[in-house]
PDB file of C-alpha atoms in Angstrom:
ATOM      1  CA  MET A   4      16.179  -0.609  56.112  1.00 73.00           C
ATOM      2  CA  THR A   5      20.676   0.697  54.983  1.00 89.00           C
ATOM      3  CA  ALA A   6      22.877   2.812  57.231  1.00 97.00           C
ATOM      4  CA  VAL A   7      21.741   5.984  57.944  1.00 98.00           C
ATOM      5  CA  GLN A   8      24.393   9.290  58.283  1.00 98.00           C
ATOM      6  CA  GLY A   9      23.438  12.283  60.029  1.00 98.00           C
ATOM      7  CA  THR A  10      25.270  15.941  60.879  1.00 98.00           C
ATOM      8  CA  ALA A  11      24.771  19.564  61.545  1.00 98.00           C
ATOM      9  CA  VAL A  12      24.345  21.858  58.209  1.00 98.00           C
ATOM     10  CA  ALA A  13      23.883  25.700  58.304  1.00 98.00           C
ATOM     11  CA  ILE A  14      21.849  26.978  55.611  1.00 98.00           C
ATOM     12  CA  PRO A  15      22.278  30.699  54.646  1.00 98.00           C
ATOM     13  CA  THR A  16      18.909  32.386  53.924  1.00 98.00           C
ATOM     14  CA  ALA A  17      18.221  35.751  53.561  1.00 97.00           C
ATOM     15  CA  ASP A  18      17.503  36.871  57.462  1.00 97.00           C
ATOM     16  CA  GLY A  19      20.285  34.783  58.231  1.00 98.00           C
ATOM     17  CA  THR A  20      22.197  31.128  58.815  1.00 98.00           C
ATOM     18  CA  ALA A  21      19.870  28.441  59.879  1.00 98.00           C
ATOM     19  CA  ASP A  22      20.480  25.751  61.238  1.00 98.00           C
ATOM     20  CA  ALA A  23      19.537  21.648  60.072  1.00 98.00           C
ATOM     21  CA  TYR A  24      19.555  18.815  60.165  1.00 98.00           C
ATOM     22  CA  LEU A  25      20.719  16.079  58.243  1.00 99.00           C
ATOM     23  CA  ALA A  26      19.755  12.624  57.490  1.00 98.00           C
ATOM     24  CA  HIS A  27      21.233  10.147  54.726  1.00 98.00           C
ATOM     25  CA  PRO A  28      22.461   6.736  53.633  1.00 98.00           C
ATOM     26  CA  ALA A  29      25.951   6.182  54.564  1.00 98.00           C
ATOM     27  CA  ASP A  30      26.577   5.425  50.997  1.00 97.00           C
ATOM     28  CA  GLY A  31      27.239   9.230  49.978  1.00 96.00           C
ATOM     29  CA  SER A  32      25.048   8.348  46.732  1.00 98.00           C
ATOM     30  CA  PRO A  33      22.225  10.607  46.307  1.00 98.00           C
ATOM     31  CA  TYR A  34      18.817   9.734  46.873  1.00 98.00           C
ATOM     32  CA  PRO A  35      15.401  11.258  46.851  1.00 98.00           C
ATOM     33  CA  GLY A  36      15.130  15.075  48.701  1.00 98.00           C
ATOM     34  CA  VAL A  37      12.684  15.497  52.260  1.00 99.00           C
ATOM     35  CA  LEU A  38      11.997  19.013  53.223  1.00 99.00           C
ATOM     36  CA  LEU A  39      10.724  18.091  56.730  1.00 99.00           C
ATOM     37  CA  TYR A  40       9.059  20.584  58.385  1.00 98.00           C
ATOM     38  CA  GLN A  41       8.895  20.642  62.526  1.00 98.00           C
ATOM     39  CA  ASP A  42       6.649  20.903  65.226  1.00 98.00           C
ATOM     40  CA  ALA A  43       5.954  23.379  67.023  1.00 96.00           C
ATOM     41  CA  TYR A  44       8.265  22.243  69.876  1.00 96.00           C
ATOM     42  CA  GLY A  45      12.017  22.415  67.517  1.00 96.00           C
ATOM     43  CA  LEU A  46      14.456  20.468  65.854  1.00 97.00           C
ATOM     44  CA  ARG A  47      15.413  18.428  68.419  1.00 97.00           C
ATOM     45  CA  PRO A  48      16.391  14.090  68.884  1.00 97.00           C
ATOM     46  CA  GLN A  49      12.470  13.305  68.099  1.00 98.00           C
ATOM     47  CA  LEU A  50      12.749  14.729  64.584  1.00 98.00           C
ATOM     48  CA  ARG A  51      16.248  13.267  63.995  1.00 98.00           C
ATOM     49  CA  ALA A  52      15.180  10.256  64.320  1.00 98.00           C
ATOM     50  CA  MET A  53      12.491  10.472  62.573  1.00 98.00           C
ATOM     51  CA  ALA A  54      14.560  11.832  59.730  1.00 98.00           C
ATOM     52  CA  ASP A  55      16.508   9.229  59.864  1.00 98.00           C
ATOM     53  CA  ARG A  56      13.906   6.748  59.888  1.00 98.00           C
ATOM     54  CA  LEU A  57      13.572   8.572  56.576  1.00 98.00           C
ATOM     55  CA  ALA A  58      16.967   7.659  55.485  1.00 98.00           C
ATOM     56  CA  GLY A  59      17.300   4.637  56.206  1.00 98.00           C
ATOM     57  CA  ALA A  60      14.221   4.074  53.398  1.00 98.00           C
ATOM     58  CA  GLY A  61      15.973   5.881  50.775  1.00 98.00           C
ATOM     59  CA  TYR A  62      15.978   9.416  51.107  1.00 98.00           C
ATOM     60  CA  THR A  63      18.336  12.218  52.041  1.00 98.00           C
ATOM     61  CA  VAL A  64      16.607  13.999  54.369  1.00 99.00           C
ATOM     62  CA  LEU A  65      16.690  17.854  55.517  1.00 99.00           C
ATOM     63  CA  VAL A  66      14.706  19.021  59.007  1.00 98.00           C
ATOM     64  CA  PRO A  67      15.771  23.324  59.420  1.00 98.00           C
ATOM     65  CA  ASN A  68      15.350  24.947  62.592  1.00 98.00           C
ATOM     66  CA  VAL A  69      12.364  27.589  61.316  1.00 98.00           C
ATOM     67  CA  PHE A  70      13.615  29.778  64.216  1.00 97.00           C
ATOM     68  CA  TYR A  71      16.430  30.266  62.885  1.00 97.00           C
ATOM     69  CA  ARG A  72      15.285  34.559  63.611  1.00 97.00           C
ATOM     70  CA  HIS A  73      15.167  33.342  67.413  1.00 96.00           C
ATOM     71  CA  GLY A  74      18.409  31.402  67.663  1.00 94.00           C
ATOM     72  CA  ARG A  75      19.090  28.269  67.330  1.00 93.00           C
ATOM     73  CA  THR A  76      17.532  25.644  68.731  1.00 90.00           C
ATOM     74  CA  PRO A  77      16.458  24.511  70.897  1.00 85.00           C
ATOM     75  CA  ILE A  78      14.344  27.630  71.296  1.00 80.00           C
ATOM     76  CA  GLY A  79      14.257  27.338  75.964  1.00 77.00           C
ATOM     77  CA  GLU A  80      14.930  24.568  76.975  1.00 84.00           C
ATOM     78  CA  LEU A  81      12.734  21.661  76.412  1.00 91.00           C
ATOM     79  CA  PRO A  82      12.788  17.998  78.275  1.00 92.00           C
ATOM     80  CA  GLU A  83      14.006  15.265  77.086  1.00 94.00           C
ATOM     81  CA  PHE A  84       9.590  14.037  77.490  1.00 96.00           C
ATOM     82  CA  ILE A  85       7.463  17.276  76.738  1.00 96.00           C
ATOM     83  CA  ASP A  86       4.344  18.199  78.648  1.00 95.00           C
ATOM     84  CA  PRO A  87       2.882  21.229  78.821  1.00 91.00           C
ATOM     85  CA  ALA A  88       0.937  20.069  81.235  1.00 92.00           C
ATOM     86  CA  ALA A  89       2.772  19.385  83.184  1.00 92.00           C
ATOM     87  CA  ASP A  90       5.112  22.559  82.411  1.00 90.00           C
ATOM     88  CA  PRO A  91       2.767  25.577  81.748  1.00 87.00           C
ATOM     89  CA  SER A  92       5.850  28.286  80.473  1.00 90.00           C
ATOM     90  CA  LEU A  93       6.668  26.376  77.553  1.00 91.00           C
ATOM     91  CA  TRP A  94       4.328  27.385  75.909  1.00 91.00           C
ATOM     92  CA  GLU A  95       4.115  31.117  77.204  1.00 91.00           C
ATOM     93  CA  ARG A  96       8.117  30.538  75.317  1.00 91.00           C
ATOM     94  CA  ILE A  97       6.670  28.677  72.248  1.00 93.00           C
ATOM     95  CA  GLY A  98       3.905  30.111  71.194  1.00 93.00           C
ATOM     96  CA  PRO A  99       5.195  33.970  70.605  1.00 95.00           C
ATOM     97  CA  VAL A 100       7.715  32.335  68.299  1.00 95.00           C
ATOM     98  CA  MET A 101       5.454  30.551  66.239  1.00 94.00           C
ATOM     99  CA  ALA A 102       3.228  33.158  66.141  1.00 93.00           C
ATOM    100  CA  SER A 103       6.091  34.767  65.034  1.00 95.00           C
ATOM    101  CA  HIS A 104       6.666  32.998  61.908  1.00 96.00           C
ATOM    102  CA  THR A 105       4.658  34.953  58.967  1.00 97.00           C
ATOM    103  CA  PRO A 106       3.557  32.983  55.303  1.00 97.00           C
ATOM    104  CA  GLU A 107       6.708  36.258  54.580  1.00 98.00           C
ATOM    105  CA  GLN A 108       8.781  34.145  55.930  1.00 98.00           C
ATOM    106  CA  THR A 109       7.792  30.769  55.254  1.00 98.00           C
ATOM    107  CA  GLU A 110       8.024  31.364  51.534  1.00 98.00           C
ATOM    108  CA  ARG A 111      12.041  33.072  51.522  1.00 98.00           C
ATOM    109  CA  ASP A 112      12.558  30.129  53.534  1.00 98.00           C
ATOM    110  CA  ALA A 113      12.089  27.830  51.494  1.00 98.00           C
ATOM    111  CA  ASP A 114      13.879  29.133  48.921  1.00 98.00           C
ATOM    112  CA  ALA A 115      16.467  28.986  50.855  1.00 98.00           C
ATOM    113  CA  PHE A 116      16.256  24.980  51.430  1.00 98.00           C
ATOM    114  CA  LEU A 117      14.874  23.687  48.188  1.00 98.00           C
ATOM    115  CA  GLY A 118      18.065  26.060  46.752  1.00 98.00           C
ATOM    116  CA  TRP A 119      20.118  24.287  49.344  1.00 98.00           C
ATOM    117  CA  LEU A 120      18.851  20.881  48.368  1.00 98.00           C
ATOM    118  CA  ALA A 121      19.606  21.202  44.766  1.00 98.00           C
ATOM    119  CA  ASP A 122      23.115  21.884  45.161  1.00 98.00           C
ATOM    120  CA  SER A 123      23.318  19.007  47.622  1.00 98.00           C
ATOM    121  CA  PRO A 124      25.566  16.149  46.132  1.00 98.00           C
ATOM    122  CA  LEU A 125      23.822  13.789  47.998  1.00 98.00           C
ATOM    123  CA  VAL A 126      20.100  14.568  46.407  1.00 98.00           C
ATOM    124  CA  ALA A 127      19.376  13.374  42.933  1.00 98.00           C
ATOM    125  CA  GLU A 128      17.955  15.866  40.616  1.00 97.00           C
ATOM    126  CA  GLY A 129      14.647  16.385  40.213  1.00 97.00           C
ATOM    127  CA  PRO A 130      11.900  18.521  42.897  1.00 98.00           C
ATOM    128  CA  VAL A 131      11.041  17.228  46.412  1.00 98.00           C
ATOM    129  CA  ALA A 132       9.310  16.349  48.413  1.00 98.00           C
ATOM    130  CA  LEU A 133       7.756  17.238  51.942  1.00 99.00           C
ATOM    131  CA  THR A 134       6.774  16.299  54.501  1.00 99.00           C
ATOM    132  CA  GLY A 135       5.189  18.056  57.724  1.00 98.00           C
ATOM    133  CA  TYR A 136       3.739  18.544  61.356  1.00 98.00           C
ATOM    134  CA  CYS A 137       1.089  20.421  63.000  1.00 98.00           C
ATOM    135  CA  MET A 138       2.930  23.831  61.864  1.00 98.00           C
ATOM    136  CA  GLY A 139       4.787  22.077  59.581  1.00 98.00           C
ATOM    137  CA  ALA A 140       1.542  21.218  58.064  1.00 98.00           C
ATOM    138  CA  ARG A 141       0.700  25.101  56.706  1.00 98.00           C
ATOM    139  CA  LEU A 142       4.748  25.097  55.889  1.00 98.00           C
ATOM    140  CA  ALA A 143       4.182  22.228  53.639  1.00 98.00           C
ATOM    141  CA  LEU A 144       1.205  23.732  52.047  1.00 98.00           C
ATOM    142  CA  ARG A 145       2.648  26.622  51.713  1.00 98.00           C
ATOM    143  CA  THR A 146       5.650  25.660  49.881  1.00 98.00           C
ATOM    144  CA  ALA A 147       4.250  23.493  46.982  1.00 98.00           C
ATOM    145  CA  ALA A 148       1.770  26.158  46.282  1.00 98.00           C
ATOM    146  CA  THR A 149       5.021  28.843  46.457  1.00 98.00           C
ATOM    147  CA  HIS A 150       6.871  26.318  44.444  1.00 98.00           C
ATOM    148  CA  PRO A 151       5.082  24.026  42.757  1.00 98.00           C
ATOM    149  CA  GLU A 152       8.352  23.490  40.178  1.00 98.00           C
ATOM    150  CA  ARG A 153      10.774  22.500  43.074  1.00 98.00           C
ATOM    151  CA  VAL A 154       7.547  19.687  44.867  1.00 98.00           C
ATOM    152  CA  ALA A 155       6.698  16.582  43.710  1.00 98.00           C
ATOM    153  CA  ALA A 156       4.688  15.750  46.991  1.00 98.00           C
ATOM    154  CA  ALA A 157       3.431  17.238  49.850  1.00 98.00           C
ATOM    155  CA  ALA A 158       2.404  15.776  53.276  1.00 98.00           C
ATOM    156  CA  GLY A 159       0.702  16.780  56.749  1.00 98.00           C
ATOM    157  CA  PHE A 160       0.066  15.376  59.964  1.00 98.00           C
ATOM    158  CA  HIS A 161      -1.453  16.400  62.893  1.00 98.00           C
ATOM    159  CA  GLY A 162      -1.631  20.409  60.649  1.00 98.00           C
ATOM    160  CA  GLY A 163      -3.877  23.528  62.437  1.00 97.00           C
ATOM    161  CA  ARG A 164      -5.699  26.262  60.922  1.00 98.00           C
ATOM    162  CA  LEU A 165      -4.990  24.998  57.621  1.00 98.00           C
ATOM    163  CA  ALA A 166      -8.270  26.477  55.518  1.00 98.00           C
ATOM    164  CA  THR A 167      -9.039  28.833  57.967  1.00 98.00           C
ATOM    165  CA  ASP A 168     -11.538  32.568  56.778  1.00 97.00           C
ATOM    166  CA  ALA A 169      -8.254  34.627  57.573  1.00 97.00           C
ATOM    167  CA  PRO A 170      -6.920  36.192  53.620  1.00 97.00           C
ATOM    168  CA  ASP A 171      -3.444  34.223  54.236  1.00 97.00           C
ATOM    169  CA  SER A 172      -4.493  31.041  55.067  1.00 98.00           C
ATOM    170  CA  PRO A 173      -2.387  27.938  53.579  1.00 98.00           C
ATOM    171  CA  HIS A 174      -5.806  26.528  51.216  1.00 98.00           C
ATOM    172  CA  LEU A 175      -5.724  29.310  49.477  1.00 98.00           C
ATOM    173  CA  GLY A 176      -2.651  28.969  47.348  1.00 98.00           C
ATOM    174  CA  ALA A 177      -4.118  25.460  46.182  1.00 98.00           C
ATOM    175  CA  GLY A 178      -4.121  26.733  43.083  1.00 98.00           C
ATOM    176  CA  ARG A 179      -1.127  26.505  41.845  1.00 98.00           C
ATOM    177  CA  ILE A 180      -0.034  23.705  43.782  1.00 98.00           C
ATOM    178  CA  THR A 181       1.038  21.039  41.126  1.00 98.00           C
ATOM    179  CA  ALA A 182       2.190  18.396  43.728  1.00 98.00           C
ATOM    180  CA  GLU A 183       0.242  15.038  44.537  1.00 98.00           C
ATOM    181  CA  LEU A 184      -0.633  16.126  48.235  1.00 98.00           C
ATOM    182  CA  TYR A 185      -1.856  13.856  51.095  1.00 98.00           C
ATOM    183  CA  PHE A 186      -3.356  15.219  54.238  1.00 98.00           C
ATOM    184  CA  ALA A 187      -4.335  13.122  57.583  1.00 98.00           C
ATOM    185  CA  HIS A 188      -6.216  14.852  60.254  1.00 98.00           C
ATOM    186  CA  ALA A 189      -6.857  13.664  63.887  1.00 97.00           C
ATOM    187  CA  ASP A 190     -10.469  13.245  64.979  1.00 93.00           C
ATOM    188  CA  GLN A 191      -9.363  14.872  68.768  1.00 91.00           C
ATOM    189  CA  ASP A 192      -7.690  17.667  66.727  1.00 96.00           C
ATOM    190  CA  GLN A 193      -9.166  21.442  67.968  1.00 94.00           C
ATOM    191  CA  SER A 194      -6.978  22.516  65.442  1.00 96.00           C
ATOM    192  CA  MET A 195      -8.631  21.343  62.508  1.00 98.00           C
ATOM    193  CA  PRO A 196     -12.475  21.057  62.974  1.00 96.00           C
ATOM    194  CA  GLU A 197     -14.620  19.461  60.765  1.00 96.00           C
ATOM    195  CA  GLU A 198     -15.094  22.975  59.204  1.00 97.00           C
ATOM    196  CA  GLN A 199     -11.966  23.788  57.785  1.00 98.00           C
ATOM    197  CA  ILE A 200     -11.125  19.800  57.326  1.00 98.00           C
ATOM    198  CA  ARG A 201     -13.747  19.716  54.526  1.00 98.00           C
ATOM    199  CA  ARG A 202     -12.818  23.682  53.430  1.00 98.00           C
ATOM    200  CA  LEU A 203      -9.159  22.233  52.472  1.00 98.00           C
ATOM    201  CA  GLU A 204     -11.242  19.262  50.952  1.00 98.00           C
ATOM    202  CA  GLU A 205     -12.747  21.572  48.648  1.00 98.00           C
ATOM    203  CA  ALA A 206     -10.498  23.507  47.900  1.00 98.00           C
ATOM    204  CA  LEU A 207      -8.266  20.942  46.740  1.00 98.00           C
ATOM    205  CA  THR A 208     -11.172  19.349  44.614  1.00 98.00           C
ATOM    206  CA  ALA A 209     -11.793  22.298  42.916  1.00 98.00           C
ATOM    207  CA  ALA A 210      -7.448  23.352  42.454  1.00 98.00           C
ATOM    208  CA  GLY A 211      -7.795  19.661  40.577  1.00 98.00           C
ATOM    209  CA  VAL A 212      -4.712  18.838  42.609  1.00 98.00           C
ATOM    210  CA  ARG A 213      -3.746  15.044  42.640  1.00 98.00           C
ATOM    211  CA  HIS A 214      -4.594  14.584  46.637  1.00 98.00           C
ATOM    212  CA  ARG A 215      -5.796  12.540  49.261  1.00 97.00           C
ATOM    213  CA  THR A 216      -7.211  13.811  53.261  1.00 96.00           C
ATOM    214  CA  GLU A 217      -8.090  11.387  55.949  1.00 97.00           C
ATOM    215  CA  VAL A 218      -9.004  12.018  58.898  1.00 98.00           C
ATOM    216  CA  TYR A 219      -7.354   8.908  62.109  1.00 98.00           C
ATOM    217  CA  ALA A 220      -9.761   7.802  64.312  1.00 96.00           C
ATOM    218  CA  GLY A 221      -8.891   7.935  68.126  1.00 95.00           C
ATOM    219  CA  ALA A 222      -6.037  10.302  67.143  1.00 96.00           C
ATOM    220  CA  PRO A 223      -5.101  14.014  69.039  1.00 96.00           C
ATOM    221  CA  HIS A 224      -3.559  16.439  67.703  1.00 97.00           C
ATOM    222  CA  GLY A 225       0.272  15.263  67.779  1.00 98.00           C
ATOM    223  CA  TYR A 226      -0.020  11.360  67.315  1.00 98.00           C
ATOM    224  CA  THR A 227       3.435  11.585  65.728  1.00 98.00           C
ATOM    225  CA  GLN A 228       5.035  12.922  68.797  1.00 98.00           C
ATOM    226  CA  ALA A 229       6.929  10.101  70.859  1.00 98.00           C
ATOM    227  CA  ASP A 230       7.957  12.858  72.623  1.00 98.00           C
ATOM    228  CA  THR A 231       4.882  13.881  74.701  1.00 98.00           C
ATOM    229  CA  PRO A 232       1.733  12.701  75.757  1.00 97.00           C
ATOM    230  CA  ALA A 233       0.157  12.751  72.623  1.00 97.00           C
ATOM    231  CA  TYR A 234       1.706   9.734  70.727  1.00 98.00           C
ATOM    232  CA  SER A 235      -0.317   7.023  69.589  1.00 98.00           C
ATOM    233  CA  ARG A 236       1.708   4.023  68.117  1.00 98.00           C
ATOM    234  CA  GLU A 237      -1.735   2.652  65.779  1.00 98.00           C
ATOM    235  CA  ALA A 238      -1.704   5.972  64.659  1.00 98.00           C
ATOM    236  CA  ASP A 239       1.979   6.900  63.774  1.00 98.00           C
ATOM    237  CA  GLU A 240       2.689   3.375  62.176  1.00 98.00           C
ATOM    238  CA  ARG A 241      -0.505   4.815  60.193  1.00 98.00           C
ATOM    239  CA  HIS A 242       1.629   7.607  59.224  1.00 98.00           C
ATOM    240  CA  TRP A 243       4.834   6.095  58.259  1.00 98.00           C
ATOM    241  CA  ALA A 244       2.867   3.896  55.887  1.00 98.00           C
ATOM    242  CA  ALA A 245       0.737   6.394  54.974  1.00 98.00           C
ATOM    243  CA  LEU A 246       4.299   8.521  53.921  1.00 98.00           C
ATOM    244  CA  LEU A 247       6.080   5.791  52.171  1.00 98.00           C
ATOM    245  CA  ASP A 248       3.669   4.817  50.237  1.00 98.00           C
ATOM    246  CA  LEU A 249       3.040   8.998  48.621  1.00 98.00           C
ATOM    247  CA  LEU A 250       6.952   9.530  48.274  1.00 98.00           C
ATOM    248  CA  LYS A 251       7.587   5.412  46.128  1.00 97.00           C
ATOM    249  CA  ARG A 252       4.546   7.049  44.003  1.00 93.00           C
ATOM    250  CA  THR A 253       6.917  10.443  43.797  1.00 91.00           C
ATOM    251  CA  PHE A 254      10.136   9.124  43.432  1.00 90.00           C
TER     252      PHE A 254
END
């Protein structure tokens, strides 16, 4: 692992300014870019630590606050250890904010985030990779479809509602994807039941997308997030191995 530098940055978008965290190797050289999409709890120390770990492996990592339309992160107070069972008001605040985030906003924001990475002297030339968690897996799948020329690889972990019956379901963009994809589901995740896992797999296969999907046995939704009760060290380390393997093949 190389030494890492992390800084707060501001990204102009079509709808305002998104606060974000940038992590990169401390030598200041350009490295392959990775856009890390948040889970519902947003940009916080846990995601900064994940970005730092990824940067230490030789990448420049951008973690934007996709809820910036509602204010700077955090959106409301977050405890150091996030346990919705102990504080039901968490989802009373976060749920409506997450529900208000539209596919159109995702596409506009991706224009800004990917453009910012392309202009940064800390990012190597060429397409970037995406990784997303929980709702971030949906954002990664949508971004891979709407910006195929800018995305070389995309990964999603414990993503929910990736292949629903809705007319704007993320899996319906599979035909536009040129990136290589990796999705790791949790077998105890009610937001991504077997029916949706199968539908996503069938859509990617039919579209000829290079991909791999796996189900992590015994893993709950949120298994990568060490500041929540859902964390699973075994599943998290499996996630890191799969993600870094995808990035090595991509770059």
